[in-house]
Amino acid sequence: MSEQLSEKFKEVLDLREKAKLGGGTEAIEKQHKGGKLTARERIEKLVDKGSFVEVDQFVVHRCYDFDMEKKKALGDAVVTGYATVDGRPVFIYSQDFTFVGGSLSEMHAKKITKIQDMALKAGAPVIGLNDSGGARIQEGINSLAGYGEIFYRNVQASGVIPQIIAIMGPCAGGAVYSPALADFIFMVRKTSYMFITGPKVVKAAIGEDVSFEVLGGADSHTKLSGVAHFACENDEDCIKQIKTLLSYLPSNNMDDAPIIECADPPDRADEELNEVVPADPKKPYDVHDVINHVFDKGSFYEVQPNFAMNAVVGFARLNGRSVGVVANQPMIYAGCLDIDSSDKIARFVRTCDAFNIPLVTFVDVPGYLPGTKQEHGGVIRHGAKVIYAYSEATVPKLTVIMRKSYGGGYIAMCSRHLGADVVFAYPTAEIAVMGPQEAIEIIHRNELMKAKTPEEAKEIISRLVADYKNKFANPYVASQLGYVDAVILPKETRSALTKALEALITKRELSSRIPKKHGNLPA
Ligand code: HXC
C-alpha cells in the first residue's frame, strides 16, 4: 500500500476512535460513576453482536454563538445507526450525555430524524435511548425546530412501525413529547426523570418542594401518571426488557409478530384453573392466576403493571403466537373500570390493533366506578375510549366472560356487540344490567317500602334476589341469544382460545365501512 493511501486510511480510523470518545474520558467516567452506561455501551448491549452500523459518526454542530465553535465533538452528542435484535432489523438513536449533556442541537436533531425516516421507509422499529438535558440552549430556535421535526415524524410513524423510547437520564421540558408520542416508554429507576418543568421551576412558580425522583422518576410515571410503561432497575435491565418487548411485536403494521416455538401443549386442560374464579361474585381473586394458567407457560409480559391496577394488560403467547391480553382485576376496586384503567385499556387495544396482535379479553367487571371524583374527572369521556378502541379494532377479538359482566362494563369489555369474534363464558358468568341486590332495590322499591319491619324487608329482598339471579345472573340468557358462543369450563380455556385464534388468524376486516379521514377519538 502506498504511504499516501495508508495515511488516508489512518485518518478515518483515527476519526472513528475520536468519535467514540464523545465528551471525553472524564465525562465517560462521570457517566459510569452515576450508575449509567454510555450511549455506545447501551447500543452494544441491545443489538446482536457486531450488527451495529453507525450513521453520521462525523456530524458536528454548526453553532457560532456563545463560543460554541470551540466546543465540538464528532457525532454531536448522539449515536445513530441500524442493527439487528434477535436477527430482526431495528433503527437506533442513543443520546450521549458526556458531550454538552446530550443536549439537542440542530444537527443532533437531523441525525435523529434521518434515522426515523430510514426506519419508516424500511418498516422496522425505531428505538430511542434518551439521556439529554433537552434543547441545546446556545442554539435557540434551531434546537426547537429540531424537536418539532422529531415530533412530526413520531406522528407520521405512529401505527406504522413500533416506536420504543427508553429514558435513561434527564428528559425535561418539551423534550418529553417525543417519548409521549411513541408506543412504549421505559424508565430507569433513580437515574432517569421526565417532567415538563423541573423542581426548581416548580418551587419558584408555586412554592412546592419536590425531588426529581418524586416529580418525574420511574416510579411516579409508572404508578401515578401512567406516562411510562415499564420501570427498570438499571440500564442493563432496561435493555433486556426492550428486547423482551420487541419479541412480541411485528416490525411494522403490514407484518406479523414472530411465532416462537412452544413446548406447552395447546390443548392442555388445566384442572387448577377450575378452582381460580370463585362462584361467589363478591369474593376477590387475582386475575393473573387465570392469565398465567391459560397462556404459554411464562409468556405473559405485563404492560403498565403498577398503574391503574384494576385492569391488567400485557402481551402473552398462545401456541407461540403473540396476543394482547386485557383483563379486569377483581382484587382492586372489584375490577371496576375507572378513568385510568379506561385509558390504559384503550391505549393498549389500539396498540395491538395497529400492529396486528389479536386481543384476548377476560371479563369480571361490576361496571364503571361511581362517585364525584370519577364523574368530575371525566369518566364518561375516558370510559368512551374503551368502547371506541374495541369497536375500531379489526384484529381477531376473543372474549372470556369469567364472572360479573354488568351494564356498561359488559358492553365495553369487548362484547359481541362491539365486534368480538368469539365470546366464551364460564358457568359462573353473570351477564346483566347490574348486580342483583342493586337491581332489586330499584325495580321493587315500592314493594320493599311496604315491608313493616327490617326483617320483613330483608326476607323480601333475599327472595327477589334469588329470583333475579335465577333469571339473569348466569351465562345462559346471553348464550340463548347467541351473544355468547359457548359456555366452557375454565380448564378448557386454553384449548378453546387456541382453536379460536387459529380459526380467525386470517381475519380481514375494514375498521370502517364508510370512507372517512379519521374518526374522532374521545379524549
Ligand atoms: C446546553 C447543556 C444543557 C442544555 C446540560 N448542558 N443541559 N448545555 N443545553 N440544555 C451541559 C451543561 O452545561 C454541562 O456542560 C453538561 O451539559 C453536563 O451538565 P451538568 O449540569 O453538569 O449535569 P448534571 O449535574 O447531571 O445536570 C443535568 C441537568 C442540568 C439536570 C440536565 O444540566 C440541567 O438542568 N440542564 C438544563 C436543562 C434544561 O432546562 N433544558 C432545557 C429544557 S427546555 P459542561 O460544559 O459544564 O460540561 C427544552 C425545550 C424543548 O428542552 C422544547 C421542545 C418543544
PDB file of C-alpha atoms and ligand atoms in Angstrom, residues 30 71 97 100-101 103 132-138 144 147 151 170 172-175 193 212, ligand 1:
ATOM      1  CA  LYS A  30     -18.676  10.577  35.454  1.00  0.00           C
ATOM      2  CA  LYS A  71     -16.711  23.167  21.691  1.00  0.00           C
ATOM      3  CA  PHE A  97     -24.795  12.797  27.841  1.00  0.00           C
ATOM      4  CA  VAL A 100     -22.929  19.066  26.462  1.00  0.00           C
ATOM      5  CA  GLY A 101     -25.297  16.930  28.491  1.00  0.00           C
ATOM      6  CA  SER A 103     -28.434  18.356  24.568  1.00  0.00           C
ATOM      7  CA  SER A 132     -30.316  14.591  27.441  1.00  0.00           C
ATOM      8  CA  GLY A 133     -30.510  17.996  29.094  1.00  0.00           C
ATOM      9  CA  GLY A 134     -33.053  18.983  26.410  1.00  0.00           C
ATOM     10  CA  ALA A 135     -32.887  21.744  23.840  1.00  0.00           C
ATOM     11  CA  ARG A 136     -29.281  22.984  23.424  1.00  0.00           C
ATOM     12  CA  ILE A 137     -29.671  26.368  24.965  1.00  0.00           C
ATOM     13  CA  GLN A 138     -26.935  28.001  22.820  1.00  0.00           C
ATOM     14  CA  LEU A 144     -36.655  23.884  18.996  1.00  0.00           C
ATOM     15  CA  TYR A 147     -37.697  18.875  18.283  1.00  0.00           C
ATOM     16  CA  PHE A 151     -42.346  15.086  16.867  1.00  0.00           C
ATOM     17  CA  PRO A 170     -32.857  13.527  32.100  1.00  0.00           C
ATOM     18  CA  ALA A 172     -37.185  17.665  30.536  1.00  0.00           C
ATOM     19  CA  GLY A 173     -39.359  20.349  29.019  1.00  0.00           C
ATOM     20  CA  GLY A 174     -40.903  19.842  25.607  1.00  0.00           C
ATOM     21  CA  ALA A 175     -38.432  17.019  25.019  1.00  0.00           C
ATOM     22  CA  TYR A 193     -36.686  11.520  35.156  1.00  0.00           C
ATOM     23  CA  PHE A 212     -36.512  14.937  40.912  1.00  0.00           C
TER      24      PHE A 212
HETATM   25  C1  HXC B   1     -26.691  23.139  26.641  1.00  0.00           C
HETATM   26  C2  HXC B   1     -26.409  21.755  28.449  1.00  0.00           C
HETATM   27  C3  HXC B   1     -27.801  21.570  28.547  1.00  0.00           C
HETATM   28  C4  HXC B   1     -28.631  22.237  27.596  1.00  0.00           C
HETATM   29  C5  HXC B   1     -26.881  20.419  30.091  1.00  0.00           C
HETATM   30  N1  HXC B   1     -25.897  21.033  29.439  1.00  0.00           N
HETATM   31  N2  HXC B   1     -28.058  20.736  29.567  1.00  0.00           N
HETATM   32  N3  HXC B   1     -25.865  22.542  27.512  1.00  0.00           N
HETATM   33  N4  HXC B   1     -28.029  22.984  26.660  1.00  0.00           N
HETATM   34  N5  HXC B   1     -29.959  22.097  27.589  1.00  0.00           N
HETATM   35  C6  HXC B   1     -24.455  20.935  29.713  1.00  0.00           C
HETATM   36  C7  HXC B   1     -24.041  21.585  30.999  1.00  0.00           C
HETATM   37  O1  HXC B   1     -23.827  22.960  30.802  1.00  0.00           O
HETATM   38  C8  HXC B   1     -22.756  20.844  31.290  1.00  0.00           C
HETATM   39  O2  HXC B   1     -21.776  21.365  30.468  1.00  0.00           O
HETATM   40  C9  HXC B   1     -23.038  19.445  30.790  1.00  0.00           C
HETATM   41  O3  HXC B   1     -24.137  19.578  29.884  1.00  0.00           O
HETATM   42  C10 HXC B   1     -23.444  18.495  31.879  1.00  0.00           C
HETATM   43  O4  HXC B   1     -24.466  19.085  32.650  1.00  0.00           O
HETATM   44  P1  HXC B   1     -24.423  19.161  34.227  1.00  0.00           P
HETATM   45  O5  HXC B   1     -25.361  20.246  34.612  1.00  0.00           O
HETATM   46  O6  HXC B   1     -23.027  19.236  34.722  1.00  0.00           O
HETATM   47  O7  HXC B   1     -25.008  17.727  34.606  1.00  0.00           O
HETATM   48  P2  HXC B   1     -25.952  17.333  35.809  1.00  0.00           P
HETATM   49  O8  HXC B   1     -25.468  17.929  37.075  1.00  0.00           O
HETATM   50  O9  HXC B   1     -26.078  15.856  35.723  1.00  0.00           O
HETATM   51  O10 HXC B   1     -27.380  18.005  35.487  1.00  0.00           O
HETATM   52  C11 HXC B   1     -28.086  17.616  34.333  1.00  0.00           C
HETATM   53  C12 HXC B   1     -29.291  18.559  34.073  1.00  0.00           C
HETATM   54  C13 HXC B   1     -28.774  20.027  34.015  1.00  0.00           C
HETATM   55  C14 HXC B   1     -30.280  18.431  35.238  1.00  0.00           C
HETATM   56  C15 HXC B   1     -29.942  18.110  32.806  1.00  0.00           C
HETATM   57  O11 HXC B   1     -27.669  20.099  33.117  1.00  0.00           O
HETATM   58  C16 HXC B   1     -29.822  20.963  33.542  1.00  0.00           C
HETATM   59  O12 HXC B   1     -30.682  21.402  34.330  1.00  0.00           O
HETATM   60  N6  HXC B   1     -29.773  21.315  32.268  1.00  0.00           N
HETATM   61  C17 HXC B   1     -30.710  22.233  31.677  1.00  0.00           C
HETATM   62  C18 HXC B   1     -31.992  21.572  31.439  1.00  0.00           C
HETATM   63  C19 HXC B   1     -32.937  22.449  30.715  1.00  0.00           C
HETATM   64  O13 HXC B   1     -33.520  23.397  31.281  1.00  0.00           O
HETATM   65  N7  HXC B   1     -33.082  22.195  29.392  1.00  0.00           N
HETATM   66  C20 HXC B   1     -33.926  22.947  28.555  1.00  0.00           C
HETATM   67  C21 HXC B   1     -35.303  22.333  28.732  1.00  0.00           C
HETATM   68  S1  HXC B   1     -36.468  23.118  27.768  1.00  0.00           S
HETATM   69  P3  HXC B   1     -20.225  21.439  30.892  1.00  0.00           P
HETATM   70  O14 HXC B   1     -19.589  22.213  29.807  1.00  0.00           O
HETATM   71  O15 HXC B   1     -20.221  22.132  32.213  1.00  0.00           O
HETATM   72  O16 HXC B   1     -19.786  20.024  30.966  1.00  0.00           O
HETATM   73  C22 HXC B   1     -36.452  22.227  26.417  1.00  0.00           C
HETATM   74  C23 HXC B   1     -37.377  22.776  25.415  1.00  0.00           C
HETATM   75  C24 HXC B   1     -37.636  21.758  24.365  1.00  0.00           C
HETATM   76  O17 HXC B   1     -35.790  21.280  26.276  1.00  0.00           O
HETATM   77  C25 HXC B   1     -38.859  22.170  23.645  1.00  0.00           C
HETATM   78  C26 HXC B   1     -39.246  21.180  22.662  1.00  0.00           C
HETATM   79  C27 HXC B   1     -40.602  21.500  22.115  1.00  0.00           C
END
